[in-house]
XYZ file of C-alpha atoms in Angstrom:
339
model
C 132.122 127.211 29.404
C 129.104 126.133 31.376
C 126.221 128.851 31.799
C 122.312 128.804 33.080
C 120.040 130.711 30.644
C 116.241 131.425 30.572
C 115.636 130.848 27.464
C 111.706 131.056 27.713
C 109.113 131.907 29.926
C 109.695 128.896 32.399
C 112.071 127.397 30.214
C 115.741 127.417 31.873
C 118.550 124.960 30.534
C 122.547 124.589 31.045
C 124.607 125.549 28.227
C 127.789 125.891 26.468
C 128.692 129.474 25.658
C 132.513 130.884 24.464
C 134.736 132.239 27.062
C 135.275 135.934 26.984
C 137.984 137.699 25.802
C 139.463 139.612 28.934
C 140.416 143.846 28.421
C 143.267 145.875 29.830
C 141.064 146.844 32.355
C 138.788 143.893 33.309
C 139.503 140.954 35.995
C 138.317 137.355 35.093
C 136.627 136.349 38.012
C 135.820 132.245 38.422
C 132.283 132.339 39.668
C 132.035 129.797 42.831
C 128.284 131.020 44.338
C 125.669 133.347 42.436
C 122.169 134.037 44.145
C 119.117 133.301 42.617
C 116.953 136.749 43.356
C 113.239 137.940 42.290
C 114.211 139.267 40.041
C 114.956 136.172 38.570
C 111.949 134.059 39.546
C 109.972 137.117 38.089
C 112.390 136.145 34.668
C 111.837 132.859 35.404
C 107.725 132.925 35.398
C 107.960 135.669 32.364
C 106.843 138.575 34.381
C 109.669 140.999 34.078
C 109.049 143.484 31.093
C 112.676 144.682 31.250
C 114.497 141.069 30.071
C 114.961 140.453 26.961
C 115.129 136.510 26.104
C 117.212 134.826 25.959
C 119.361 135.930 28.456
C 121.743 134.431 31.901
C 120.930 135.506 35.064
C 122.761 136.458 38.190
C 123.990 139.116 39.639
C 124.408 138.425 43.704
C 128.340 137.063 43.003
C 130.566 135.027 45.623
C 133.905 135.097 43.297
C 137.402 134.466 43.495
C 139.879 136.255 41.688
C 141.024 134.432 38.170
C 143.123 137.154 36.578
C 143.622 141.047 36.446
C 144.402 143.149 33.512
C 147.429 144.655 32.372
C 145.778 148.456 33.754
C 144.069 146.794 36.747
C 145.273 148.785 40.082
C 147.431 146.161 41.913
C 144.752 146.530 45.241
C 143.370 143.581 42.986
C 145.351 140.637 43.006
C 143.983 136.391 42.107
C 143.023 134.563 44.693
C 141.376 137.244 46.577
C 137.302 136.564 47.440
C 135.069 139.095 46.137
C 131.682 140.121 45.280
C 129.919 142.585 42.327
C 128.507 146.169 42.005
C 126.455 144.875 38.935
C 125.071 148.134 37.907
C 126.110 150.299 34.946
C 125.946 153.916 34.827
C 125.600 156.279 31.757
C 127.922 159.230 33.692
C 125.294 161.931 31.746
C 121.364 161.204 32.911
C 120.217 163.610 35.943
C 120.334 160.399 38.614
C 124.743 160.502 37.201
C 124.916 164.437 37.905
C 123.498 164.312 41.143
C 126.279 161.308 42.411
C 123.164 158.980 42.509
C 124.430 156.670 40.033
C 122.490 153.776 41.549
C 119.369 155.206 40.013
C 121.009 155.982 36.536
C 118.100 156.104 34.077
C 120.079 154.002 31.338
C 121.212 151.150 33.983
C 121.901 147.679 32.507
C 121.822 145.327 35.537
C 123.856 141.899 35.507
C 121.039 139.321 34.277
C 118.263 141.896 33.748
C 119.339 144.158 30.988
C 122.383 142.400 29.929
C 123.652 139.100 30.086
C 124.263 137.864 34.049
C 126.707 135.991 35.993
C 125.267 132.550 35.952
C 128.391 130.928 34.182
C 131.860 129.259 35.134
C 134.027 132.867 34.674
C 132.709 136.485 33.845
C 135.251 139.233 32.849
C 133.847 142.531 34.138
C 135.594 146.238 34.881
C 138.230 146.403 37.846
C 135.874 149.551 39.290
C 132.885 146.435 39.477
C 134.433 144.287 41.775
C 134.560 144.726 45.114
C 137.143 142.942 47.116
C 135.548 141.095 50.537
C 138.225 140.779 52.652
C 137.921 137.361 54.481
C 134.337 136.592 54.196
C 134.097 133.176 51.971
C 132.721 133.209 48.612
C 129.269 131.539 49.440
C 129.055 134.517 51.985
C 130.040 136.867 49.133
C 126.784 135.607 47.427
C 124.769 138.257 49.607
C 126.244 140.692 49.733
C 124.114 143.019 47.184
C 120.633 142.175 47.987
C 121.633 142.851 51.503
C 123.058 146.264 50.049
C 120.017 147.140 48.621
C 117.984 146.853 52.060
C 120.878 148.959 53.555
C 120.218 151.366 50.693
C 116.511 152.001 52.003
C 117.695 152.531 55.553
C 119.945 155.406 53.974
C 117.116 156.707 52.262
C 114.734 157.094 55.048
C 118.026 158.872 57.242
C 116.944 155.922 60.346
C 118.450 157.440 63.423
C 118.316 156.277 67.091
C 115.066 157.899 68.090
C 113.567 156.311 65.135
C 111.004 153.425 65.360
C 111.188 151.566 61.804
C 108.426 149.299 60.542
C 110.238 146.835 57.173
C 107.203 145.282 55.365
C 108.389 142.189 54.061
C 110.950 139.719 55.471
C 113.342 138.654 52.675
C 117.019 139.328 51.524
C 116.570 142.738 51.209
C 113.908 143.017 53.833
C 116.613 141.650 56.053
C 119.205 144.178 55.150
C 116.994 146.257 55.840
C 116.128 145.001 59.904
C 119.607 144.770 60.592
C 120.900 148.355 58.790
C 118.300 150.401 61.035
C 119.043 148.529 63.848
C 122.454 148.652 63.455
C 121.845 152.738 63.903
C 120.036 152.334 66.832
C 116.521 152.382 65.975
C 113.055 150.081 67.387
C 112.998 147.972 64.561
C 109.490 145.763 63.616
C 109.798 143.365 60.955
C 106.584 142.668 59.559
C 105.847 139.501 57.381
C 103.169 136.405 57.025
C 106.034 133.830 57.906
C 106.713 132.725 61.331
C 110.350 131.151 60.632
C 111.254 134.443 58.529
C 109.733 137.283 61.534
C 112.117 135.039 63.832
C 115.329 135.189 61.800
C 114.368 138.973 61.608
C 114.189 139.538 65.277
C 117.827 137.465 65.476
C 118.979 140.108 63.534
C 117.813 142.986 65.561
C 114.366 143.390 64.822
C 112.612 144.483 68.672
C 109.467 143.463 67.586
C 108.037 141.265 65.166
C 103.912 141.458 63.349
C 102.671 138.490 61.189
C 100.206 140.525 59.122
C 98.066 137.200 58.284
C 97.170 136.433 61.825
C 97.157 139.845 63.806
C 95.969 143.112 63.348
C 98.781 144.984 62.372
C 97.252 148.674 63.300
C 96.359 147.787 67.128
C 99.864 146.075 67.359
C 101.237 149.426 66.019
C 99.637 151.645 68.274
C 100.555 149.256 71.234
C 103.997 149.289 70.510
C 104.698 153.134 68.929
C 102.288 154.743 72.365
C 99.792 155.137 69.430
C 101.808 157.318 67.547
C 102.579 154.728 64.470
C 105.929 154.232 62.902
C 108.094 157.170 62.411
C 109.636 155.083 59.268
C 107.932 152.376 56.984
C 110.237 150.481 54.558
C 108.206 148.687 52.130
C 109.899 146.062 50.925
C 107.460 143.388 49.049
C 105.933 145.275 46.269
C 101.937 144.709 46.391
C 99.508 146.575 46.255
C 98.099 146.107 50.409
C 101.741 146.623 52.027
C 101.983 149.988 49.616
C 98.945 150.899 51.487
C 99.499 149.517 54.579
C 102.554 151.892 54.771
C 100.951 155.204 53.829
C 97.898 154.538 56.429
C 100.403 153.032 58.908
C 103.500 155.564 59.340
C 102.894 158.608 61.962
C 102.411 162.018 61.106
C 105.655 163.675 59.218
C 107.026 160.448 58.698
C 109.024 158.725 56.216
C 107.877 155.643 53.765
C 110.674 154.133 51.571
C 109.651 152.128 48.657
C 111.661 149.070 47.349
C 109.227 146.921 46.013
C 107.315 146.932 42.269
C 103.678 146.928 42.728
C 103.145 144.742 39.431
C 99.522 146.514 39.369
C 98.244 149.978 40.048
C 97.680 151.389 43.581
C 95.147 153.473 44.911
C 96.047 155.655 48.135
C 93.778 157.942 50.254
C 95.930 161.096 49.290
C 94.625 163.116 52.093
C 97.399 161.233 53.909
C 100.066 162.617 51.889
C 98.843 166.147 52.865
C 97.598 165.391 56.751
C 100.922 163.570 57.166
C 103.115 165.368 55.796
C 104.584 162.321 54.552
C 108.045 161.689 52.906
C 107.462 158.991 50.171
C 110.936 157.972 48.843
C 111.951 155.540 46.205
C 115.150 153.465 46.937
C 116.790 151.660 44.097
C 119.620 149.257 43.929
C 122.819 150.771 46.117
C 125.732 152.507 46.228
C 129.216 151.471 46.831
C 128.960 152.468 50.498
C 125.976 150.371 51.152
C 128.044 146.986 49.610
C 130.956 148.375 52.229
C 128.768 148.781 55.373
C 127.135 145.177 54.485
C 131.088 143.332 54.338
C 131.485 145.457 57.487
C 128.288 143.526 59.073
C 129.018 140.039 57.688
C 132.709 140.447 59.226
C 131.163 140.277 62.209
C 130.833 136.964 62.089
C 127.080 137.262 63.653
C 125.044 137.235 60.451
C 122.670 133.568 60.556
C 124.225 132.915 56.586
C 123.148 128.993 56.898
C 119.448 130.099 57.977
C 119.384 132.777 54.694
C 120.548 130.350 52.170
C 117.809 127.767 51.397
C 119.480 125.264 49.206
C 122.707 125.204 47.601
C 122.324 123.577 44.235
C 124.359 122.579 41.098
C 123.778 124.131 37.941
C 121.993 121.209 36.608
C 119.446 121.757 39.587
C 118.423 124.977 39.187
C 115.838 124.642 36.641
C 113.760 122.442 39.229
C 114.867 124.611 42.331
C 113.444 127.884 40.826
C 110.577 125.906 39.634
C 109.935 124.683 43.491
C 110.650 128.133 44.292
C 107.587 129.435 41.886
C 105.049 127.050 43.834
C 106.296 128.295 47.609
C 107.416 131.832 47.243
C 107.391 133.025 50.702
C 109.366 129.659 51.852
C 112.668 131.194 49.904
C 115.153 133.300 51.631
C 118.118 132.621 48.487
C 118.757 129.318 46.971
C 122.919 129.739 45.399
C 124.253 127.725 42.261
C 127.416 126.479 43.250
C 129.958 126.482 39.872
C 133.280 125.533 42.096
C-alpha cells in the first residue's frame, strides 16, 4: 500500500510498503486526512533528535472505520469517522502511576518514535481510536494538536477570573485561545502574524498583540490594569517567548510550557522567587482533552477551512513541506488526502 516516508534529512518520497496483519484486538482504519505537524517539518529539515530514519510520519488522523477485531468492543463498528490517541504508555514509569500517562517517560508517538500514519490503512489498538461522532474525516484531522493546546489550558487550571496570555498562534496555540476562553477567561493571543492574531480573536481571543510591531509589555499593562497576565501559555518554543513569559505573567501566576526551546535559555530567576511563579510543563493530552475538542468542533463554529492551508495528494507533499520550510509562520496545517 501507498505510504510517505522521510527517508533523509529533506529527503521525503511515496512508497510501497506491505499491508499489516490486523490482531484480535486492533481496528484497520482507511486513512482519508493526516496532518502534517512540527513535528514533522522539524523531521523533515533533520532537526528532531528523537526520529530515527527512516521512518512515516503522521499522527493528527481523520479515519474511517475499515474493520474491527474479533475482541474489539462492538461501540466500534466500520464506517464510523474517527480520529487517534497516538501515544503509547509503558503502565510502570512514575508519569503511568500518577494517571498522567500523557507524559509516560517511555512514549512512542505515531511518526516520531515509531512508524506514523502517513499510509493508505494503519491497524492500531481498539483503546487508540477515538470515535468522532459526526464531524467529517478532514475535520477529524485536528483533532489532537487542538488537544494538546486544550491540555495546557488544563494545566494552568484557567478559570473565569483568569486573564490568559497564549504566545504563539498555531494549531495548538489555537486550542489553546479557544479552551481558556471556552472557561470564561480574557484571552490575548499573541503572535507576529496579522491573518493568524485575527483567526485567534474569531475564536475567542478578547485581545490580540503582534509582538513584531508593538510593545508587548505596555499593551499588557494597558489591558491587565498593570497587573500582567495571571496565566502565560507558551506555545512556540524559542528562546524570547520563554522569556517573555516569565518577565510577563503577574505576581503568583502561572506559565505553561508547550514549546521546545531547541537552544538553552537564560531567565532572571529572581522572578521565580519574587513571583511566586508556577512554571508547568504540558505534554501531549489526555483522553479528556481529545473529548472536550470533538465537543468544540460539534459546534459547528470552529473556522476548519481558515486552519487548513492546503489539502494535498501524497505525491505533493514532498514540495508542500518543502514550501512550508521556506514560510513557517504562513502554515496553520497542510492535510494529505489518501481517499
Amino acid at each position: 500500500m501507498k505510504a510517505i516516508q522521510i527517508k533523509a534529512e529533506r529527503q521525503m518520497a511515496v512508497v510501497d510498503i506491505p499491508e499489516q496483519e490486523m490482531k484480535s484486538n486492533e481496528v484497520l482504519l482507511r486513512l482519508e486526512y493526516v496532518g502534517f505537524c512540527g513535528s514533522d517539518l522539524n523531521t523533515f529539515l533533520g532537526r528532531n533528535p528523537m526520529v530515527k530514519m527512516p521512518v512515516i510520519p503522521g499522527h493528527e488522523v481523520g479515519a474511517v472505520i475499515e474493520k474491527v477485531g474479533a475482541d474489539v468492543p462492538e461501540g466500534l463498528k466500520p464506517g464510523m469517522a474517527v480520529t487517534v490517541n497516538p501515544y503509547t504508555n509503558c503502565g510502570h514509569c512514575a508519569s503511568c502511576r500518577n494517571r498522567r500517562v500523557n507524559a509516560c517517560e517511555h512514549n512512542e508517538t505515531l511518526g516520531v518514535q515509531r512508524n506514523g500514519a502517513m499510509r493508505e490503512y494503519i491497524a492500531l489498538p481498539w483503546e487508540k481510536i477515538i470515535p468522532a461522532g459526526e464531524l467529517s474525516p478532514r475535520t477529524c484531522a485536528l483533532i489532537e494538536p487542538m488537544s494538546v493546546g486544550f491540555h495546557a489550558v488544563s494545566r494552568a487550571q484557567v478559570t473565569d477570573i483568569d486573564v490568559v496570555m497564549v504566545i504563539g498562534c498555531g494549531m495548538v496555540g489555537m486550542g489553546a485561545v479557544v479552551r481558556s476562553a471556552l472557561r470564561g477567561a480574557t484571552v490575548i493571543a499573541a503572535d507576529i502574524d496579522d491573518e493568524k492574531l485575527a483567526i485567534a480573536r474569531e475564536m475567542g481571543a478578547a485581545y490580540t498583540i503582534n509582538t513584531l510591531t508593538e510593545d508587548v509589555h505596555v499593551r499588557l499593562q494597558e489591558i491587565t490594569g498593570g497587573f500582567g497576565p495571571d496565566v502565560i501559555i507558551e506555545a512556540v518554543g524559542s528562546v524570547p517567548t520563554y522569556q517573555m513569559a516569565v518577565n510577563e505573567v503577574a505576581f503568583t501566576g502561572r506559565v505553561v510550557c508547550i514549546g521546545y526551546a531547541k537552544t538553552e535559555v537564560s531567565f532572571q530567576t529572581k522572578y521565580f522567587v519574587q513571583k511566586e511563579l508556577d512554571i508547568r510543563g504540558s505534554r501531549n493530552a489526555l483522553p479528556s482533552d481529545f473529548r472536550a475538542v470533538i465537543h468544540y468542533l460539534e459546534r459547528g463554529t470552529c473556522p476548519v477551512n481558515r486552519l487548513i492551508s492546503a489539502d494535498v495528494t501524497p505525491e505533493q507533499a514532498a514540495a508542500a513541506m518543502q514550501q512550508w520550510s521556506e514560510a513557517p509562520g504562513k502554515v496553520f496545517r497542510i492535510l494529505i488526502k489518501f481517499s
